[in-house]
Short mmCIF file of C-alpha atoms and ligand atoms in Angstrom, two decimals:
data_model
loop_
_atom_site.label_atom_id
_atom_site.label_comp_id
_atom_site.label_asym_id
_atom_site.label_seq_id
_atom_site.Cartn_x
_atom_site.Cartn_y
_atom_site.Cartn_z
CA MET A 1093 119.88 132.38 53.59
CA GLU A 1094 117.23 133.85 51.21
CA ASP A 1095 118.60 131.50 48.49
CA GLU A 1096 118.83 128.98 50.92
CA LYS A 1097 115.35 129.49 50.90
CA LYS A 1098 114.88 129.26 47.98
CA ILE A 1099 116.58 126.58 46.95
CA ALA A 1100 114.79 124.52 49.33
CA ALA A 1101 111.82 125.43 48.25
CA PHE A 1102 113.32 125.10 44.29
CA GLU A 1103 114.28 121.36 45.08
CA ALA A 1104 110.84 120.85 46.56
CA LYS A 1105 108.74 121.32 43.73
CA ILE A 1106 111.80 119.44 41.48
CA ALA A 1107 111.14 116.39 44.47
CA ALA A 1108 107.37 116.79 43.85
CA GLY A 1109 107.67 116.07 40.33
CA ASN A 1110 106.37 119.59 39.01
CA LYS A 1111 108.19 121.50 36.36
CA ILE A 1112 110.29 124.26 36.58
CA GLU A 1113 108.82 127.17 34.08
CA PRO A 1114 110.97 130.04 32.52
CA LYS A 1115 109.61 132.69 34.98
CA ASP A 1116 110.17 130.76 37.85
CA TRP A 1117 112.94 131.16 39.98
CA MET A 1118 116.10 128.48 39.35
CA PRO A 1119 119.78 127.70 40.50
CA GLU A 1120 122.30 129.68 38.19
CA ALA A 1121 124.41 126.33 38.37
CA TYR A 1122 120.83 125.26 37.38
CA ARG A 1123 120.58 127.45 34.05
CA LYS A 1124 124.17 127.10 33.24
CA GLN A 1125 124.13 123.07 33.01
CA LEU A 1126 120.79 123.72 31.32
CA ILE A 1127 121.81 126.40 28.37
CA ARG A 1128 124.40 124.30 28.24
CA MET A 1129 123.17 120.33 27.78
CA MET A 1130 120.04 122.28 25.56
CA SER A 1131 122.18 124.09 23.23
CA GLN A 1132 124.03 121.88 22.17
CA HIS A 1133 121.19 119.10 22.09
CA ALA A 1134 120.06 121.62 18.80
CA HIS A 1135 123.70 121.49 17.19
CA SER A 1136 123.44 118.46 17.07
CA GLU A 1137 120.03 118.40 15.63
CA ILE A 1138 120.75 120.78 13.06
CA VAL A 1139 124.34 119.85 11.96
CA GLY A 1140 123.00 115.87 12.40
CA MET A 1141 120.71 117.56 9.14
CA LEU A 1142 124.96 116.77 7.28
CA PRO A 1143 126.22 113.70 6.59
CA GLU A 1144 122.01 112.87 5.78
CA GLY A 1145 121.54 115.85 3.53
CA ASN A 1146 125.48 114.13 2.14
CA TRP A 1147 122.24 111.38 0.28
CA ILE A 1148 119.17 113.10 -0.73
CA THR A 1149 120.30 113.96 -4.14
CA ARG A 1150 121.13 109.94 -4.69
CA ALA A 1151 118.57 108.51 -3.22
CA PRO A 1152 117.48 105.17 -4.33
CA ASN A 1153 114.36 105.72 -5.11
CA LEU A 1154 111.67 108.48 -5.07
CA ARG A 1155 109.65 106.81 -2.04
CA ARG A 1156 113.15 106.19 -0.50
CA LYS A 1157 114.22 110.49 -1.13
CA ALA A 1158 110.73 111.53 0.03
CA ILE A 1159 111.56 109.43 3.98
CA LEU A 1160 115.00 111.22 4.04
CA LEU A 1161 114.15 114.75 2.53
CA ALA A 1162 110.36 114.44 6.05
CA LYS A 1163 113.82 112.22 8.15
CA VAL A 1164 115.55 115.76 7.62
CA GLN A 1165 113.39 118.58 7.77
CA ASP A 1166 112.33 117.03 11.09
CA GLU A 1167 115.79 117.44 12.08
CA ALA A 1168 115.72 121.68 11.21
CA GLY A 1169 112.15 121.08 13.28
CA HIS A 1170 114.17 119.76 16.18
CA GLY A 1171 116.86 121.76 16.80
CA LEU A 1172 114.39 124.94 16.45
CA TYR A 1173 111.64 123.57 19.12
CA LEU A 1174 115.44 123.40 20.90
CA TYR A 1175 116.74 126.60 20.20
CA SER A 1176 113.24 128.57 21.52
CA ALA A 1177 113.58 125.86 24.56
CA THR A 1178 117.16 127.78 25.32
CA GLU A 1179 115.59 131.03 24.88
CA THR A 1180 113.17 130.53 27.04
CA LEU A 1181 116.41 130.77 30.01
CA GLY A 1182 117.90 133.91 28.78
CA ILE A 1183 119.81 133.58 26.01
CA ASP A 1184 118.63 134.50 22.44
CA ARG A 1185 119.78 132.02 19.71
CA THR A 1186 121.74 134.21 18.18
CA GLU A 1187 124.50 133.44 20.82
CA LEU A 1188 123.85 130.10 20.82
CA LEU A 1189 124.93 129.89 17.25
CA GLU A 1190 127.77 132.21 17.22
CA GLN A 1191 129.04 129.44 20.12
CA LEU A 1192 128.92 125.94 17.94
CA HIS A 1193 130.30 128.77 14.38
CA THR A 1194 133.54 130.01 17.01
CA GLY A 1195 133.29 125.70 17.76
CA LYS A 1196 133.90 127.44 21.74
CA ALA A 1197 129.97 124.98 21.93
CA LYS A 1198 130.10 120.71 21.05
CA TYR A 1199 127.33 118.90 19.09
CA SER A 1200 127.09 114.86 19.29
CA SER A 1201 130.21 113.20 18.00
CA ILE A 1202 128.54 110.96 15.92
CA PHE A 1203 127.95 113.67 13.12
CA ASN A 1204 131.66 114.05 12.68
CA TYR A 1205 132.01 110.51 10.68
CA PRO A 1206 130.94 110.96 6.84
CA THR A 1207 128.13 108.69 4.96
CA LEU A 1208 129.66 106.66 2.41
CA THR A 1209 127.09 104.55 0.64
CA TRP A 1210 123.71 104.02 1.20
CA ALA A 1211 123.48 101.57 3.78
CA ASP A 1212 125.21 104.46 6.01
CA ILE A 1213 121.59 106.17 6.50
CA GLY A 1214 120.10 103.62 6.48
CA ALA A 1215 122.49 102.90 10.02
CA ILE A 1216 121.86 106.00 11.24
CA GLY A 1217 118.34 105.67 11.45
CA TRP A 1218 118.21 102.72 13.35
CA LEU A 1219 121.29 103.12 15.48
CA VAL A 1220 121.98 106.61 15.04
CA ASP A 1221 118.43 107.78 16.36
CA GLY A 1222 118.04 104.60 17.75
CA ALA A 1223 120.18 106.06 20.32
CA ALA A 1224 118.53 109.32 20.26
CA ILE A 1225 115.27 108.17 21.46
CA MET A 1226 116.76 106.10 24.30
CA ASN A 1227 118.45 109.67 26.10
CA GLN A 1228 116.00 111.29 24.38
CA THR A 1229 112.98 109.60 25.85
CA ALA A 1230 115.37 110.11 29.87
CA LEU A 1231 115.66 113.13 30.14
CA ALA A 1232 111.52 114.20 28.60
CA ARG A 1233 110.61 113.46 32.34
CA GLY A 1234 113.77 116.36 33.25
CA SER A 1235 112.25 118.80 35.61
CA TYR A 1236 113.10 121.90 32.97
CA GLY A 1237 109.58 122.29 31.66
CA PRO A 1238 110.57 122.94 28.16
CA TYR A 1239 112.65 120.96 27.40
CA SER A 1240 111.00 118.11 28.99
CA ARG A 1241 108.47 118.69 26.62
CA ALA A 1242 110.06 119.83 23.47
CA MET A 1243 111.30 116.07 23.90
CA VAL A 1244 107.89 114.67 24.22
CA ARG A 1245 107.74 115.97 21.02
CA ILE A 1246 111.06 114.37 20.03
CA CYS A 1247 109.96 111.41 20.90
CA LYS A 1248 106.81 110.85 18.38
CA GLU A 1249 108.73 111.95 15.62
CA GLU A 1250 112.09 110.11 16.33
CA SER A 1251 110.53 107.14 16.06
CA PHE A 1252 109.41 107.20 12.34
CA HIS A 1253 113.81 107.81 11.88
CA ASN A 1254 113.73 104.38 13.91
CA ARG A 1255 111.99 102.60 11.79
CA GLN A 1256 112.96 103.87 8.29
CA GLY A 1257 116.92 103.72 9.14
CA TYR A 1258 115.67 99.40 10.54
CA GLU A 1259 113.75 99.46 6.57
CA ILE A 1260 116.61 100.78 4.24
CA MET A 1261 119.02 98.45 7.00
CA MET A 1262 116.48 95.23 6.33
CA HIS A 1263 115.96 95.70 2.50
CA LEU A 1264 119.99 95.73 1.59
CA ALA A 1265 120.26 93.03 4.25
CA GLN A 1266 117.58 90.39 2.44
CA GLY A 1267 119.10 92.17 -0.67
CA THR A 1268 121.95 90.41 -3.29
CA PRO A 1269 125.09 89.81 -1.53
CA GLU A 1270 126.44 92.73 -2.40
CA GLN A 1271 123.50 94.90 -0.87
CA LYS A 1272 124.62 92.59 3.10
CA ALA A 1273 127.83 93.59 2.39
CA MET A 1274 127.10 96.39 2.30
CA ALA A 1275 124.80 96.91 5.36
CA GLN A 1276 126.49 95.09 6.81
CA ASP A 1277 129.94 97.10 6.10
CA ALA A 1278 127.65 100.70 7.59
CA LEU A 1279 126.78 98.78 10.81
CA ASN A 1280 130.14 97.89 11.32
CA ARG A 1281 132.15 101.05 10.87
CA TRP A 1282 128.26 103.12 12.60
CA TRP A 1283 127.99 100.72 15.85
CA TRP A 1284 130.91 101.92 18.29
CA PRO A 1285 130.32 106.04 17.64
CA SER A 1286 126.70 104.86 18.25
CA ILE A 1287 127.39 103.28 21.22
CA MET A 1288 129.92 106.06 21.70
CA MET A 1289 127.14 108.47 21.19
CA LEU A 1290 125.93 107.60 24.98
CA GLY A 1291 128.56 109.98 26.20
CA PRO A 1292 131.72 108.72 28.73
CA SER A 1293 131.27 105.71 31.02
CA ASP A 1294 129.84 106.75 34.29
CA ASP A 1295 134.49 106.08 36.34
CA GLN A 1296 134.84 108.33 34.41
CA SER A 1297 131.97 110.91 34.16
CA PRO A 1298 130.88 110.89 37.51
CA ASN A 1299 127.03 111.68 37.43
CA SER A 1300 126.73 115.20 39.50
CA GLU A 1301 124.71 113.82 42.07
CA GLN A 1302 123.18 117.34 41.80
CA LEU A 1303 121.97 117.06 38.36
CA MET A 1304 120.12 113.50 38.79
CA ARG A 1305 118.63 115.85 42.12
CA TRP A 1306 117.51 118.69 39.91
CA LYS A 1307 116.72 116.18 37.18
CA VAL A 1308 118.56 117.72 34.75
CA LYS A 1309 120.44 114.44 34.06
CA MET A 1310 117.49 110.97 34.37
CA GLU A 1311 119.93 108.29 33.79
CA SER A 1312 124.14 107.78 33.48
CA ASN A 1313 125.25 106.49 30.52
CA ASP A 1314 126.42 103.27 31.14
CA ALA A 1315 122.66 102.58 31.92
CA ILE A 1316 121.10 104.36 28.39
CA ARG A 1317 123.45 102.93 26.76
CA GLN A 1318 123.15 99.38 28.17
CA ARG A 1319 119.17 99.75 27.27
CA PHE A 1320 119.75 100.44 23.83
CA ILE A 1321 122.52 97.72 23.46
CA ASP A 1322 120.07 94.53 24.94
CA ARG A 1323 117.80 96.41 22.11
CA THR A 1324 119.81 96.64 19.31
CA VAL A 1325 121.50 93.63 18.97
CA PRO A 1326 118.68 90.92 18.11
CA GLN A 1327 117.27 93.74 15.88
CA ALA A 1328 120.70 92.87 14.03
CA ASP A 1329 120.54 88.98 14.54
CA PHE A 1330 116.73 89.37 12.93
CA ILE A 1331 117.54 90.81 9.89
CA GLY A 1332 121.39 88.81 9.56
CA LEU A 1333 123.59 90.94 9.89
CA SER A 1334 125.91 90.83 12.81
CA ILE A 1335 126.84 93.52 15.37
CA PRO A 1336 131.29 94.33 14.95
CA ASP A 1337 131.93 93.25 18.81
CA LYS A 1338 134.23 90.65 19.40
CA ASP A 1339 133.16 89.96 22.79
CA LEU A 1340 129.94 89.96 22.78
CA LYS A 1341 127.97 88.10 25.22
CA PHE A 1342 125.07 87.67 26.53
CA ASN A 1343 124.82 86.82 30.06
CA GLU A 1344 121.50 84.61 31.21
CA ALA A 1345 121.94 85.66 34.90
CA THR A 1346 121.59 89.29 34.55
CA GLY A 1347 119.12 89.56 31.11
CA HIS A 1348 121.65 91.80 29.46
CA TYR A 1349 124.61 91.87 26.56
CA GLU A 1350 128.33 92.78 27.68
CA HIS A 1351 130.11 94.36 25.44
CA GLY A 1352 133.99 94.46 24.92
CA PRO A 1353 135.86 97.58 25.60
CA ILE A 1354 134.80 100.94 24.03
CA ASN A 1355 137.43 103.04 22.26
CA TRP A 1356 137.84 105.91 24.53
CA GLU A 1357 140.73 106.90 23.03
CA GLU A 1358 138.84 107.71 19.75
CA PHE A 1359 135.35 109.78 20.97
CA PHE A 1360 137.89 112.02 22.92
CA GLU A 1361 139.82 112.84 19.91
CA VAL A 1362 136.34 113.19 18.30
CA ILE A 1363 135.38 115.44 20.59
CA LYS A 1364 137.85 117.45 20.80
CA GLY A 1365 137.64 118.74 17.21
CA ASN A 1366 139.53 115.71 15.15
CA GLY A 1367 137.47 113.56 13.81
CA PRO A 1368 137.23 112.69 10.16
CA CYS A 1369 134.59 115.48 9.55
CA ASN A 1370 134.70 117.56 12.30
CA ALA A 1371 136.19 120.63 9.73
CA LYS A 1372 134.19 119.91 7.44
CA ARG A 1373 131.17 120.14 9.14
CA LEU A 1374 131.75 123.47 11.20
CA LYS A 1375 132.29 124.70 7.80
CA ALA A 1376 128.74 123.70 6.25
CA ARG A 1377 126.67 125.08 8.90
CA THR A 1378 129.09 128.73 9.17
CA ASP A 1379 129.05 129.30 5.36
CA ALA A 1380 125.48 128.04 5.19
CA ASP A 1381 124.95 131.46 7.72
CA LYS A 1382 127.20 133.82 5.68
CA LYS A 1383 125.43 133.01 2.63
CA GLY A 1384 121.99 133.57 4.62
CA ARG A 1385 123.23 136.83 5.77
CA TRP A 1386 121.69 138.85 2.87
CA VAL A 1387 118.57 136.86 2.78
CA ARG A 1388 118.08 137.85 6.17
CA ASP A 1389 119.10 140.99 6.36
CA ALA A 1390 116.03 141.24 3.06
CA ALA A 1391 113.50 139.99 5.03
CA VAL A 1392 113.97 142.92 8.03
CA ALA A 1393 114.23 145.39 5.29
CA TYR A 1394 110.58 144.00 3.24
CA ALA A 1395 108.80 143.90 6.53
CA GLU A 1396 109.51 147.46 8.15
CA LYS A 1397 109.17 148.87 4.02
CA LYS A 1398 105.53 147.20 4.49
CA LYS A 1399 105.49 147.98 7.97
CA LEU A 1400 105.79 151.79 7.23
CA LYS A 1401 103.11 151.82 3.67
CA ALA A 1402 100.60 150.56 6.24
CA ALA A 1403 100.92 153.34 8.13
CA MET B 54 122.29 146.54 10.32
CA THR B 55 123.10 144.25 13.08
CA ASP B 56 122.93 140.27 11.97
CA THR B 57 119.68 138.66 12.84
CA GLN B 58 117.34 136.07 13.44
CA TRP B 59 114.47 138.16 13.26
CA PRO B 60 111.56 138.84 15.75
CA VAL B 61 109.79 135.91 18.49
CA TRP B 62 106.72 134.92 18.44
CA GLU B 63 104.29 132.50 19.78
CA VAL B 64 102.08 130.15 18.06
CA PHE B 65 99.07 129.16 18.90
CA VAL B 66 97.00 125.84 17.03
CA GLN B 67 93.87 124.61 17.21
CA ALA B 68 94.40 121.75 16.64
CA ASN B 69 90.65 120.70 15.41
CA PRO B 70 86.99 122.71 14.86
CA GLY B 71 85.08 123.29 17.69
CA ILE B 72 88.61 123.77 20.49
CA PRO B 73 90.87 126.63 21.52
CA HIS B 74 93.93 126.94 20.32
CA LYS B 75 96.27 126.01 22.53
CA HIS B 76 100.12 127.55 22.96
CA VAL B 77 102.91 124.88 22.21
CA GLY B 78 106.39 127.26 20.92
CA ASN B 79 107.13 129.70 18.88
CA VAL B 80 109.56 131.17 16.24
CA HIS B 81 111.37 133.56 14.46
CA ALA B 82 110.21 135.67 11.61
CA ALA B 83 110.87 139.22 9.74
CA ASP B 84 106.56 139.21 9.84
CA ALA B 85 103.69 138.84 10.57
CA GLU B 86 103.62 135.83 7.48
CA MET B 87 106.40 134.39 7.63
CA ALA B 88 106.29 133.66 11.04
CA ILE B 89 102.45 132.38 10.29
CA GLN B 90 104.51 129.89 7.39
CA ASN B 91 107.18 129.08 9.65
CA ALA B 92 105.43 127.83 12.17
CA ARG B 93 103.50 125.18 10.36
CA ASP B 94 106.03 124.06 8.85
CA VAL B 95 107.79 123.70 13.12
CA TYR B 96 104.57 122.33 14.60
CA THR B 97 102.48 120.89 11.96
CA ARG B 98 104.20 118.60 10.36
CA ARG B 99 101.91 115.94 10.62
CA SER B 100 98.61 117.04 10.56
CA GLU B 101 98.79 118.75 13.90
CA GLY B 102 96.11 122.02 12.78
CA ILE B 103 93.80 123.28 11.30
CA SER B 104 94.01 127.22 12.54
CA ILE B 105 97.43 128.64 13.90
CA TRP B 106 97.30 132.47 15.31
CA VAL B 107 100.44 134.10 16.00
CA VAL B 108 101.49 137.01 18.96
CA PRO B 109 105.09 139.14 18.87
CA ALA B 110 106.55 137.47 21.83
CA ASN B 111 107.27 141.14 23.12
CA ALA B 112 103.57 142.11 23.14
CA ILE B 113 102.62 139.24 25.86
CA SER B 114 102.09 140.03 29.39
CA ALA B 115 102.23 137.94 32.50
CA SER B 116 101.80 137.14 35.38
CA SER B 117 105.01 136.70 38.06
CA PRO B 118 105.46 132.96 39.66
CA GLU B 119 106.55 134.58 42.39
CA ASP B 120 103.07 136.67 42.75
CA GLN B 121 101.33 134.08 42.22
CA GLY B 122 99.48 132.92 45.93
CA SER B 123 98.59 136.26 46.59
CA PHE B 124 97.49 136.51 43.22
CA PHE B 125 94.79 133.93 42.97
CA GLU B 126 94.24 134.62 46.75
CA PRO B 127 91.14 136.02 46.69
CA SER B 128 89.69 133.09 44.51
CA ASN B 129 90.91 130.45 47.97
CA ASP B 130 88.10 131.98 49.91
CA LYS B 131 85.10 131.78 48.66
CA PRO B 132 84.01 127.74 48.47
CA TYR B 133 80.37 128.92 47.67
CA ARG B 134 81.13 129.66 44.29
CA HIS B 135 81.43 125.67 44.13
CA PRO B 136 77.91 123.31 43.48
CA THR B 137 79.10 121.12 46.12
CA PHE B 138 79.03 123.99 48.64
CA TYR B 139 75.52 123.51 49.13
CA LYS B 140 73.92 120.46 50.29
CA ILE B 141 70.80 119.51 48.95
CA PRO B 142 68.20 116.66 50.98
CA GLU B 143 68.10 113.48 49.12
CA GLY B 144 65.26 112.66 47.80
CA VAL B 145 65.49 116.84 45.72
CA LYS B 146 66.07 115.58 42.15
CA TYR B 147 67.79 117.74 39.11
CA LEU B 148 69.26 120.13 41.36
FE1 FE2 C 2592 116.40 114.96 15.68
FE1 FE2 C 2593 115.55 111.68 14.65
#
């Protein structure tokens, strides 16, 4: 009875467009779903640093290297905003990281693909960050205050990521035939994983009416995917690269592109842990955690010593 | 020693001279000095600030949302605190 009243007040608040703040009452299902989504998002930001970090030492010139460093540093920042936003729900970062390292928590499927050439760095910024922006601008309108504010902040920073990636692709596409082929090859390999990363199609993942009503989820996966495709195809055309989908065609009547069938089997395999780089990514994370342990301990010991001296 | 992600510090950034510091989020750090450095790297990568305050998160006390109504109620029935409460005849200037 008491709970019903609380739920009604909670839902009225959301319907009125107000944000839910950490100390406000919220249903357990809301809290749980947010912890799951937000931590998955935070993990994706920091695991996402790995495929790109792979090219920092091999960027083709100093300008590109400085840009890539700044971009990867931004992703670390995004991870931190999101971990701290998740912590407001009453779970601490140690536990969240443990869930990542034991495989209990997931991160975006896209980061389990390898970055084979420099053009992959262009493709990631253009396509992966591009797809992430579609998702994140929707989430910025969500009901949980700390998550929505983190999204607003992140979206502001993402557009640099998106543009620097497109610029890399553009330069390669305008370069020698080998460079153009490298750009096309990267697009061929990243296109499908990029449209898959927006999540299973709506018929496979019925959007819970409740999550939409609670503004935890703002739009269906297919709607976000459609917008991403509609915006990205003309960008590829502009630089003379072709989308690797022979069924792709523009529907004059709807004003949307129609795409060929998506290989969902591949998507679910990657999610299950069988993608090309899952084991490598997880090992890089757990190694970093283990190797960093003495640094964390030493910093605490040093802070304690300083406190004693001051006392 | 148990592994730790370090204590949480709330971060306040002043964007420009002459305006208040505003809460922007938090960081984990072993001590205040590290908290300020981490806050700089996390919250001011694009010239968002000229000054940073950090406060141990557990040092902050807050009013509770459940009591919001009764807690702030005393000011709701005092409209005479606002200038618009007073009717001043037309023609009287500078008031
Ligand atoms: Fe990001
Ligand atoms: Fe990004």
